[in-house]
Each structure stands twice: as C-alpha cells, then as structure tokens.
JSON list of C-alpha atoms in Angstrom, two decimals:
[
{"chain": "A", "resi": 1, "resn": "UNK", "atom": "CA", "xyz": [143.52, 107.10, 101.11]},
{"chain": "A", "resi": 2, "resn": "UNK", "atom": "CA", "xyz": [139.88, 106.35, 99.57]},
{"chain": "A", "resi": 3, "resn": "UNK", "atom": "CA", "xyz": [139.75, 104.75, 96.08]},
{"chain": "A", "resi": 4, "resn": "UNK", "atom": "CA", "xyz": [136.34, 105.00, 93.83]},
{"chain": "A", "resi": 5, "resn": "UNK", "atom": "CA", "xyz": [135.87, 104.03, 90.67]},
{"chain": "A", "resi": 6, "resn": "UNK", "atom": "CA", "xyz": [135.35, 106.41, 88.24]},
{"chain": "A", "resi": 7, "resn": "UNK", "atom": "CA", "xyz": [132.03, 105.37, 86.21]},
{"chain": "A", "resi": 8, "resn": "UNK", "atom": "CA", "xyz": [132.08, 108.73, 83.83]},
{"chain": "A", "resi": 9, "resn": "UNK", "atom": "CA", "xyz": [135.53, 110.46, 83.08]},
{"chain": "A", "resi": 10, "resn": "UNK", "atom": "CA", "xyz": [134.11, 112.56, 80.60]},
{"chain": "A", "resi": 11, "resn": "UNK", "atom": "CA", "xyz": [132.01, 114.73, 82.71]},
{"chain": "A", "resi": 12, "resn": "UNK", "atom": "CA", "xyz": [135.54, 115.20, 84.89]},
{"chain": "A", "resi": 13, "resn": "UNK", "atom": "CA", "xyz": [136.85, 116.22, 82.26]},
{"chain": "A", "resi": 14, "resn": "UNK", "atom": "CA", "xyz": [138.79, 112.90, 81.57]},
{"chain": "A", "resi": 15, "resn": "UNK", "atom": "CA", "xyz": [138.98, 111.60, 77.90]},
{"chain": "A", "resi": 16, "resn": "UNK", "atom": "CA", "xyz": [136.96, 109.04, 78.48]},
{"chain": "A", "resi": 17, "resn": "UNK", "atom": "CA", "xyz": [134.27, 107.34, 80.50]},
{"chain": "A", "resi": 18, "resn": "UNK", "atom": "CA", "xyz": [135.72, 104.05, 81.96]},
{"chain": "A", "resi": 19, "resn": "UNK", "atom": "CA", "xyz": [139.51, 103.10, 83.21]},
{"chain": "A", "resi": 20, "resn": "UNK", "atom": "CA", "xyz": [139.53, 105.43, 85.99]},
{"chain": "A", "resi": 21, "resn": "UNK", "atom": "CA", "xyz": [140.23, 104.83, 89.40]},
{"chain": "A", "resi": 22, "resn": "UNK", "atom": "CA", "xyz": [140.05, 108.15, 91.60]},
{"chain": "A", "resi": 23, "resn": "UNK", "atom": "CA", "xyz": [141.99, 108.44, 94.87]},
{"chain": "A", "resi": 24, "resn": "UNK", "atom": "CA", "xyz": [140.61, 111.01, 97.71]},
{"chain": "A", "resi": 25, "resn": "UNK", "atom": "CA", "xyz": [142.15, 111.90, 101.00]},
{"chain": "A", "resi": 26, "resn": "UNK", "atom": "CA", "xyz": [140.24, 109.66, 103.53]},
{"chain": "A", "resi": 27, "resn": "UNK", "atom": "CA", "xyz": [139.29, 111.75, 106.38]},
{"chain": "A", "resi": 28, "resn": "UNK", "atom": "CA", "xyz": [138.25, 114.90, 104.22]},
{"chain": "A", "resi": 29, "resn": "UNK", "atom": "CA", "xyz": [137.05, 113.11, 100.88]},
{"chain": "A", "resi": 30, "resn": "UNK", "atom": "CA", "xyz": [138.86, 115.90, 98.73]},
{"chain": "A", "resi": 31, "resn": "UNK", "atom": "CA", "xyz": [140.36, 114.70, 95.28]},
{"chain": "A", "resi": 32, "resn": "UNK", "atom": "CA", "xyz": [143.87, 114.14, 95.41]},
{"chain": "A", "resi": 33, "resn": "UNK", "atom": "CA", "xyz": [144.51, 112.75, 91.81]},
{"chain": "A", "resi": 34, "resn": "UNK", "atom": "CA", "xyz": [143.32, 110.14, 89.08]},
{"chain": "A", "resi": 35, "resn": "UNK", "atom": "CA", "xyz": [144.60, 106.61, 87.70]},
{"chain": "A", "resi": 36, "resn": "UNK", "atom": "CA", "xyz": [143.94, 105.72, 84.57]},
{"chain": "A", "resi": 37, "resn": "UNK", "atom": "CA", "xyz": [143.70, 102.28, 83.77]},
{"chain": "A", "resi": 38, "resn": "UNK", "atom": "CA", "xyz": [143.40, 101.20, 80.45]},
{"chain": "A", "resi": 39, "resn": "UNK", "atom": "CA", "xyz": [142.82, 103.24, 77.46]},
{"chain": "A", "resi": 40, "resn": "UNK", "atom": "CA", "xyz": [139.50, 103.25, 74.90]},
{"chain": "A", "resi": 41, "resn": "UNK", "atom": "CA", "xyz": [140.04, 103.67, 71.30]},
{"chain": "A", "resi": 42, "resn": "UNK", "atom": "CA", "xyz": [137.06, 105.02, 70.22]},
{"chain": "A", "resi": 43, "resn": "UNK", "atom": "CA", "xyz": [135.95, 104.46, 66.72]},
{"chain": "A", "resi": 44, "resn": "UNK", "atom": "CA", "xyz": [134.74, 107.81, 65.24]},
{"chain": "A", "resi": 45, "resn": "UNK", "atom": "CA", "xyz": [131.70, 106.11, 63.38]},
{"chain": "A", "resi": 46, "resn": "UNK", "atom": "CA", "xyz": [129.92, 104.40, 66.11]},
{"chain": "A", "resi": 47, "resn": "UNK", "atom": "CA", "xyz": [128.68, 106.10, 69.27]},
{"chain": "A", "resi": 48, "resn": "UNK", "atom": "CA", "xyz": [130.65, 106.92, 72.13]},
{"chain": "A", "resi": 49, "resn": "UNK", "atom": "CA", "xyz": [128.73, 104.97, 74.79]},
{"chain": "A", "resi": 50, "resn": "UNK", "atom": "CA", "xyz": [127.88, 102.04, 73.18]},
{"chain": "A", "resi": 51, "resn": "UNK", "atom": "CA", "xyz": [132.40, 101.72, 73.46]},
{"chain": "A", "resi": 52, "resn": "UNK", "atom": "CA", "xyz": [132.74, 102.96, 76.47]},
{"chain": "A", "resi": 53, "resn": "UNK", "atom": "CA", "xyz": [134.12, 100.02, 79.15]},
{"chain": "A", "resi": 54, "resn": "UNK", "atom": "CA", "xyz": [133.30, 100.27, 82.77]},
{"chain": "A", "resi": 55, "resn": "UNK", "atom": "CA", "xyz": [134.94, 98.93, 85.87]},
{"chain": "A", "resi": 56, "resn": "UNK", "atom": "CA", "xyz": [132.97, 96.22, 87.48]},
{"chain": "A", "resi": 57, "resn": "UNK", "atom": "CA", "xyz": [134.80, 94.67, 89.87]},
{"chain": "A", "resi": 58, "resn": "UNK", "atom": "CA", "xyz": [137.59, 96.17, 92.27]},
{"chain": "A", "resi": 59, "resn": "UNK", "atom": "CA", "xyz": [139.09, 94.41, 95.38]},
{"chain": "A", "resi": 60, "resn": "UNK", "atom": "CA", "xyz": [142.47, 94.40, 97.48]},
{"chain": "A", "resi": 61, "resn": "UNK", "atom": "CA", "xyz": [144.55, 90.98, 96.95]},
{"chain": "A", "resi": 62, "resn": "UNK", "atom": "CA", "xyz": [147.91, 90.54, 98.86]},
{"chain": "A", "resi": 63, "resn": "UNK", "atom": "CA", "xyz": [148.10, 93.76, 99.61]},
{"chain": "A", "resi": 64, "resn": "UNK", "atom": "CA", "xyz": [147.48, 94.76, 95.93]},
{"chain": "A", "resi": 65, "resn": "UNK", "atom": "CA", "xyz": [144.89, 96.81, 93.96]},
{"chain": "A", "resi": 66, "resn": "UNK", "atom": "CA", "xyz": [143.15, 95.24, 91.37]},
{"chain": "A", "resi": 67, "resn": "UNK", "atom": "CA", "xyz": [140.13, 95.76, 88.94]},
{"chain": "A", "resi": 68, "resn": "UNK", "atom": "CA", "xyz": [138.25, 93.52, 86.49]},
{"chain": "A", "resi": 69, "resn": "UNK", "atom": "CA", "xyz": [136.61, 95.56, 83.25]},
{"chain": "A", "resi": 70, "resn": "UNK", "atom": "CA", "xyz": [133.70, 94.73, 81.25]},
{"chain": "A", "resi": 71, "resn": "UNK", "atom": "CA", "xyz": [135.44, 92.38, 79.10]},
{"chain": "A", "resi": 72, "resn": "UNK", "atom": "CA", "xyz": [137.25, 90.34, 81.25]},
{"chain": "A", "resi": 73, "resn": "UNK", "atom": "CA", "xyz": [140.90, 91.78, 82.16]},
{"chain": "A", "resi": 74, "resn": "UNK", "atom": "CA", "xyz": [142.22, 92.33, 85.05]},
{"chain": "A", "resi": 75, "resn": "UNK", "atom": "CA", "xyz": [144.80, 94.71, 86.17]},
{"chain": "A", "resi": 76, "resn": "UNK", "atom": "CA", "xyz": [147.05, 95.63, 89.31]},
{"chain": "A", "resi": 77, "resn": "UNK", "atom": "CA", "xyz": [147.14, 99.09, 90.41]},
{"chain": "A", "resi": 78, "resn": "UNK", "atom": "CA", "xyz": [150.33, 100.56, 91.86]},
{"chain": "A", "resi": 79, "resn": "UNK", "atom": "CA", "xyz": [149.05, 103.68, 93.83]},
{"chain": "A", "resi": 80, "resn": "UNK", "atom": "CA", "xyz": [153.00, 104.79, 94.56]},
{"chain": "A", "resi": 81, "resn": "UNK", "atom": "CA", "xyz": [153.80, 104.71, 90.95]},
{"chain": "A", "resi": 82, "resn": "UNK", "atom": "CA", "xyz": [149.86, 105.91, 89.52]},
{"chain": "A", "resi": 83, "resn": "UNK", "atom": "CA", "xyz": [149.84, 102.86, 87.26]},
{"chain": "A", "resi": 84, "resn": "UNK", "atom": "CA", "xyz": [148.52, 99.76, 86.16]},
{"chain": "A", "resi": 85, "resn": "UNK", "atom": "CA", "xyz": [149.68, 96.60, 84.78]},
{"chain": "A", "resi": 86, "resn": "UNK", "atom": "CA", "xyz": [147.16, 93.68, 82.81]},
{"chain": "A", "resi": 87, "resn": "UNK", "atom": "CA", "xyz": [147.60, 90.80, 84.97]},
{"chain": "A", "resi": 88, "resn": "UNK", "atom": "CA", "xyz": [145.05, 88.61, 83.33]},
{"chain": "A", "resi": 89, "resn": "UNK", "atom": "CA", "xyz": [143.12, 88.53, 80.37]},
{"chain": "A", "resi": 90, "resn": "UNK", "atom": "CA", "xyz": [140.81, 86.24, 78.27]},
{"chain": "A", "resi": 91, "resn": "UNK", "atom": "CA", "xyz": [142.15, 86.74, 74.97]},
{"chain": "A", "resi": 92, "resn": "UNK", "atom": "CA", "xyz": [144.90, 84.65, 73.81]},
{"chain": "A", "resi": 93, "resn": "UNK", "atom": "CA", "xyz": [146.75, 87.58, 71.80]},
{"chain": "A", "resi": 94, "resn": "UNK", "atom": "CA", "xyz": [147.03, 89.58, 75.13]},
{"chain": "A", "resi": 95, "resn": "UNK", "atom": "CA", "xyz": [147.56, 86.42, 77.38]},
{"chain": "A", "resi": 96, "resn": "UNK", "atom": "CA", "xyz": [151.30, 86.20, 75.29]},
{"chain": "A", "resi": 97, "resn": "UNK", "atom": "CA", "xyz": [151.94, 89.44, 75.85]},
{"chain": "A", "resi": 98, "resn": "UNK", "atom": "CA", "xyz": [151.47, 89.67, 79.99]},
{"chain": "A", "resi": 99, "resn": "UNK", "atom": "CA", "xyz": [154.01, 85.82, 79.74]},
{"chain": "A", "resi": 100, "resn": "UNK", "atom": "CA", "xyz": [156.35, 88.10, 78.07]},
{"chain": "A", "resi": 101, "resn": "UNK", "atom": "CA", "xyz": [156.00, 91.55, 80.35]},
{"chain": "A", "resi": 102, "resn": "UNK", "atom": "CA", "xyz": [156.47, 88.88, 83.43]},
{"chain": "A", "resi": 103, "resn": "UNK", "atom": "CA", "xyz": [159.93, 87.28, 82.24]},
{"chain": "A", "resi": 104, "resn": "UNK", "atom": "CA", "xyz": [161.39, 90.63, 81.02]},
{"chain": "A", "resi": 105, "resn": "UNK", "atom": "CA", "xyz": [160.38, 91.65, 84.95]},
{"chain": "A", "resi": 106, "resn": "UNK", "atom": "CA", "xyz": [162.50, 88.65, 86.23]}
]
C-alpha cells in the first residue's frame, strides 16, 4: 500500500480540497480508495480557497498513521477501518473533547 496526500479533492471530484489521504496499490500505483480526514465547513460568503486546509505534515509513529493540518491538529489514521481520530490539537475547546473520546475508549 502507497499513501499520498491529497492536496486538491475538488478536481477528484472530492468535496473539498484538503483532509484527504489517498491509498494506491504499491507495485502498480492504481487508486484503490480515499480517506477523508477532517471535514471543511465552508462559509458561502468568503472564497473557497482562502478556507481550504491542507495537509502538511504526514509520518508513521508506532506503527500508526498520522497527519498534522494547517492549523495545528493532528490525527491518527486507521487504514483497516478508513478513518481518523484527532489525537492532538491546540485549541482548548477541542483538547476537552479528545480527554473525553480517550476515557469513553477505556
């Protein structure tokens, strides 16, 4: 398996451009299927790219998948399962909110 970040969704026909991780078959490079991340709200009044948020960091940790976005959060991709869980973030709101996901998961 070969995993990419995916810069622009939008011309894949994703619903956005940012969040995506896509996964292709090693030895032949051919798309097997798409992660998404995190989702964008976009606000109808500003412009789309000025909101988009992009991937900038992606590594392997422990055996484990994880990404770091534009603004700070990071996340740990399960490639069995095709999803993602926030493991870290900056902002105090979310930081209560991935203490209480980790003791319901106990």
């Amino acid at each position: 398996m070969k995993i990419e970040v995916l810069h622009f969704g939008k011309d894949a026909g994703l619903e956005q451009n940012g969040g995506y991780l896509e996964i292709k078959d090693a030895n032949s490079n051919q798309h097997l299927f798409f992660i998404k991340i995190y989702d964008i709200k976009y606000n109808p009044k500003k412009e789309d790219d000025v909101q988009d948020m992009f991937i900038i960091e992606m590594g392997v940790r422990d055996g484990v998948v994880r990404i770091k976005e534009e603004h700070g959060r990071v996340y740990a991709i399960n490639l069995t399962e095709r999803s993602a869980e926030m493991v870290y973030s900056p902002y105090e709101s979310e930081k209560k909110i991935i203490k209480q996901n980790r003791k319901s998961q106990v």
